[in-house]
XYZ file of C-alpha atoms in Angstrom:
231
model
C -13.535 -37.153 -10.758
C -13.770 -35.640 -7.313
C -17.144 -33.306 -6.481
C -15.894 -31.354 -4.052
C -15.438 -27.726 -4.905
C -17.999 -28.047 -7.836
C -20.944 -25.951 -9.111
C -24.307 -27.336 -10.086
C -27.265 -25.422 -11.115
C -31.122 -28.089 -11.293
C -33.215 -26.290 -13.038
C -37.346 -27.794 -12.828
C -36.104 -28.671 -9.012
C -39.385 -29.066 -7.636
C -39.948 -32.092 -8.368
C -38.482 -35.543 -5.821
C -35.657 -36.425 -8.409
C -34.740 -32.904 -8.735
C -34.600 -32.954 -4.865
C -33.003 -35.805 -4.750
C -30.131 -34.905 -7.221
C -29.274 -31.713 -5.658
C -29.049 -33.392 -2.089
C -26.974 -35.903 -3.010
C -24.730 -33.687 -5.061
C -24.614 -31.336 -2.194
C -23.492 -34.463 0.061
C -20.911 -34.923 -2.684
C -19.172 -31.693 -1.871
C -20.915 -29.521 -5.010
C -22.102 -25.950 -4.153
C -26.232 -26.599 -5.521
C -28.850 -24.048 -6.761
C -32.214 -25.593 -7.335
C -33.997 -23.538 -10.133
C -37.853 -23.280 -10.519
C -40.813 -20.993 -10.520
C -41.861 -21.232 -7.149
C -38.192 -21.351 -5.947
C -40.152 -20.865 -2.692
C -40.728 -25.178 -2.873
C -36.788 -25.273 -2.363
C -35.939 -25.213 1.113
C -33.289 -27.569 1.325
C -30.298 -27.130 4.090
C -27.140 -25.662 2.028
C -28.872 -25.628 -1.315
C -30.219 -21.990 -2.620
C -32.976 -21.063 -4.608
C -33.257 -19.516 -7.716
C -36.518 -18.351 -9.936
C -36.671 -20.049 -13.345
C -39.103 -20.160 -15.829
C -38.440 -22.408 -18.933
C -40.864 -20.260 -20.938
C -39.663 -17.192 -20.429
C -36.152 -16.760 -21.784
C -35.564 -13.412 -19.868
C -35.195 -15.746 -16.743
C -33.048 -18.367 -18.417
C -30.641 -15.147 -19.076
C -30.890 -13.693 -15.249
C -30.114 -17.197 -14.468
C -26.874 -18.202 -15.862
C -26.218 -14.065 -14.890
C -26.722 -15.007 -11.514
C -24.889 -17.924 -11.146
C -21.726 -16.689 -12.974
C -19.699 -19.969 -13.711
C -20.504 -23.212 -13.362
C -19.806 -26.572 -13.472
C -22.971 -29.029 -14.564
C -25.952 -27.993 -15.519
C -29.159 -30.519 -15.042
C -32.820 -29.289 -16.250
C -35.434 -32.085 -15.818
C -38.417 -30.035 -15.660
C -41.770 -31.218 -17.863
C -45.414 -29.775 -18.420
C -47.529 -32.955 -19.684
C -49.961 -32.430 -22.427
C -51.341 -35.603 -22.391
C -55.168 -36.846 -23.935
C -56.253 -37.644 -27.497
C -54.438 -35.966 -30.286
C -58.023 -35.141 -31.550
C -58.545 -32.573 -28.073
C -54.887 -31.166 -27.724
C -54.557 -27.504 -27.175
C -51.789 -25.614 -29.347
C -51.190 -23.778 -25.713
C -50.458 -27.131 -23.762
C -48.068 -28.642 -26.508
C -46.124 -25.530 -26.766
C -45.710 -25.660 -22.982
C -45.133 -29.369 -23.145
C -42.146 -28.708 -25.961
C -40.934 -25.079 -23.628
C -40.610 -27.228 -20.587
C -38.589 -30.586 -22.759
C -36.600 -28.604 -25.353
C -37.079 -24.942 -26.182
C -36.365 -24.305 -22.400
C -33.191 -26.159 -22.588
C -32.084 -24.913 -25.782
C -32.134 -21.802 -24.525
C -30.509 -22.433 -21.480
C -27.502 -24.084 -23.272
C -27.715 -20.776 -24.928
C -26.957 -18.608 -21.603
C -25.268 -20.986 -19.629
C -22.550 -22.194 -22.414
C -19.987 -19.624 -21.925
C -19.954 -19.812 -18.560
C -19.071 -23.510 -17.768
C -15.898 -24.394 -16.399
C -13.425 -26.916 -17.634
C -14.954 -30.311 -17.398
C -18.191 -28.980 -17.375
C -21.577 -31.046 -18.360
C -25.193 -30.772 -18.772
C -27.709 -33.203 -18.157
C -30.814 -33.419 -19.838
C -34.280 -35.691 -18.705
C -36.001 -37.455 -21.993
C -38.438 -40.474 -20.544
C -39.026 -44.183 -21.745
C -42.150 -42.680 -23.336
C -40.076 -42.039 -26.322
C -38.798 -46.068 -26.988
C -42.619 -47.228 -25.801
C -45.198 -44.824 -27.134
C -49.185 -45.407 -26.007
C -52.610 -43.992 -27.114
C -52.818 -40.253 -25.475
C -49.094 -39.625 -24.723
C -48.288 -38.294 -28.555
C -46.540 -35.092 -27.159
C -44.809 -36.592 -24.213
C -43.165 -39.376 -26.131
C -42.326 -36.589 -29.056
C -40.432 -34.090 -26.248
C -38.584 -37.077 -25.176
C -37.813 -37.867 -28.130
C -36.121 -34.925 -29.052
C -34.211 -34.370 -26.575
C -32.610 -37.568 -27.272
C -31.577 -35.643 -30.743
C -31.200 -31.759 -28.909
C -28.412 -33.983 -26.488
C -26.539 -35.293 -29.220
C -26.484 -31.694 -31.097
C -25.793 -30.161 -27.922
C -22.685 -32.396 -27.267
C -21.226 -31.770 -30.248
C -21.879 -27.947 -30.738
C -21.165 -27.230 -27.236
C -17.785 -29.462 -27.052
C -15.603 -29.818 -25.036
C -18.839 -29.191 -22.476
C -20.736 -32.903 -22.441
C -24.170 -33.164 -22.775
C -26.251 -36.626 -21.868
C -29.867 -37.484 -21.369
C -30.960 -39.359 -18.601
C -34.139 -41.204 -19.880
C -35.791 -42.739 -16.776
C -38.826 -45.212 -17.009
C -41.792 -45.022 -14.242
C -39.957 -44.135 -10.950
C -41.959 -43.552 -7.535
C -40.629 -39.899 -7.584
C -44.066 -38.752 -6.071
C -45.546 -37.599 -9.226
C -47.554 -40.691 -9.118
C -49.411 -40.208 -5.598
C -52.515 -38.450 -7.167
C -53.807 -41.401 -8.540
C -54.408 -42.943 -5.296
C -55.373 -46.179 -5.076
C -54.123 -46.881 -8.373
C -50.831 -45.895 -8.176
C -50.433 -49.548 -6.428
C -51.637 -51.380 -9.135
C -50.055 -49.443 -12.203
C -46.700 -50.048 -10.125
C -47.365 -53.724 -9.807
C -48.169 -53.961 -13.496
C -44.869 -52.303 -14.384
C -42.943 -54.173 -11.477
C -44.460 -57.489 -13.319
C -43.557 -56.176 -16.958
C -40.327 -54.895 -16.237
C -36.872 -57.088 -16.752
C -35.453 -55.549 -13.459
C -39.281 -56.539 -11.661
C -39.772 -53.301 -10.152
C -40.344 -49.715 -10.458
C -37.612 -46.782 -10.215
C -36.450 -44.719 -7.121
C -35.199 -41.338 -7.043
C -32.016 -42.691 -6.055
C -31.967 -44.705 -9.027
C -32.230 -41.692 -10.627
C -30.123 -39.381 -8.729
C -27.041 -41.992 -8.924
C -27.582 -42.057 -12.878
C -27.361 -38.306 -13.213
C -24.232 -37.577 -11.009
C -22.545 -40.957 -13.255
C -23.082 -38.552 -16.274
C -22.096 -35.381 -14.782
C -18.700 -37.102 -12.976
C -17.755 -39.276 -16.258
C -15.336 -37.181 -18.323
C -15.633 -39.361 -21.591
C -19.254 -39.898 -21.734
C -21.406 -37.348 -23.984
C -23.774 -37.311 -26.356
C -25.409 -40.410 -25.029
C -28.567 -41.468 -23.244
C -28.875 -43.019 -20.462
C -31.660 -45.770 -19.498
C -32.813 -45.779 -16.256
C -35.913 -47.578 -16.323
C -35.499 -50.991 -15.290
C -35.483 -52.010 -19.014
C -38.808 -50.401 -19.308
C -38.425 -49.657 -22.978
C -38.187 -53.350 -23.433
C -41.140 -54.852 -21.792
């Protein structure tokens, strides 16, 4: 399935596999807006910027307004409410769950009469999910269900696919503020991992334009963590 001609909206854009999606998508041929709520962040050549805020439906609406019809829709945003279950805030796991799945929701809710034949969304779950750890209750919980909210989606929204892309630890940038021990949690994981190393945003970005080109895939999610889940 060709690219060219093709309208993507990435919503949660900000981040280096959001980048990295809409660049290679816009290589591809597709017409790109990156979506997020410093849309400032965005300044990629051919690729516009749009605000989006995944707790605020009022933006989710303006939005898929703005954009008018489209062709794939990707939202990969998160808000992390990690630490013991014993010290969460109700305020950071609502975020946590606005950012994974209410967000989404309700942008399948705006942006569903608007696709185009053959059109798809993408949604990001995480290999927390398959491999939960002490202190990560919410995150592997959001992933979780949007596992489940991609499957629903598929079928309510059909003939529009939805998929999950579920990646495992990817050197995306996210991890640079641990400093120093970035290296070594990347070593452990290269050392655990079946495929012996960490993720790229390429890996990534390559995964998520499979999904969105594929015209018999839906419903599904979509491993990209080296076999992560499995170590």
């Amino acid at each position: 399935m060709s690219f060219e001609g093709k309208r993507l909206v990435v919503v949660g854009g900000g981040s280096g596999i959001g980048r990295r999606i809409a660049v290679d998508a816009r290589a591809a041929g597709v017409e790109v807006t990156l979506a997020g709520r410093n849309p400032a962040r965005f300044a990629e050549p051919g690729v516009r910027a749009a605000f989006a805020d995944l707790a605020e439906e009022s933006s989710l609406k303006a939005l898929a307004e703005e954009a008018g019809e489209v062709d794939y829709l990707v939202t990969l945003a998160s808000a992390p409410a990690n630490g013991p279950v014993t010290t969460l805030a109700r305020d950071a796991v609502t975020r946590a769950f606005d950012a994974k799945v209410i967000g989404p929701l309700l942008l399948a809710k705006h942006f569903a009469p608007r696709f185009r034949d053959g059109g798809a969304m993408v949604l990001f779950s995480g290999v927390a999910a398959w491999r939960p750890v002490p202190e990560r209750t919410v995150m592997a919980t959001t992933n979780g269900a949007v596992a489940f909210l991609a499957e629903a989606l598929a079928v309510e929204l059909a003939p529009v696919r939805v998929n999950a892309v579920s990646p495992g630890i990817v050197d995306s940038g996210a991890w640079d503020r641990l400093g120093e021990a970035k290296d070594e949690l990347f070593r452990r994981t290269s050392a655990a991992n079946p495929a012996r190393r960490v993720g790229t945003v390429e890996d990534v970005s390559v995964a998520t334009l499979q999904l969105l080109r594929n015209p018999f895939v839906t419903g599904t999610v979509l491993h990209v963590d080296g076999g992560g889940r499995l170590a």
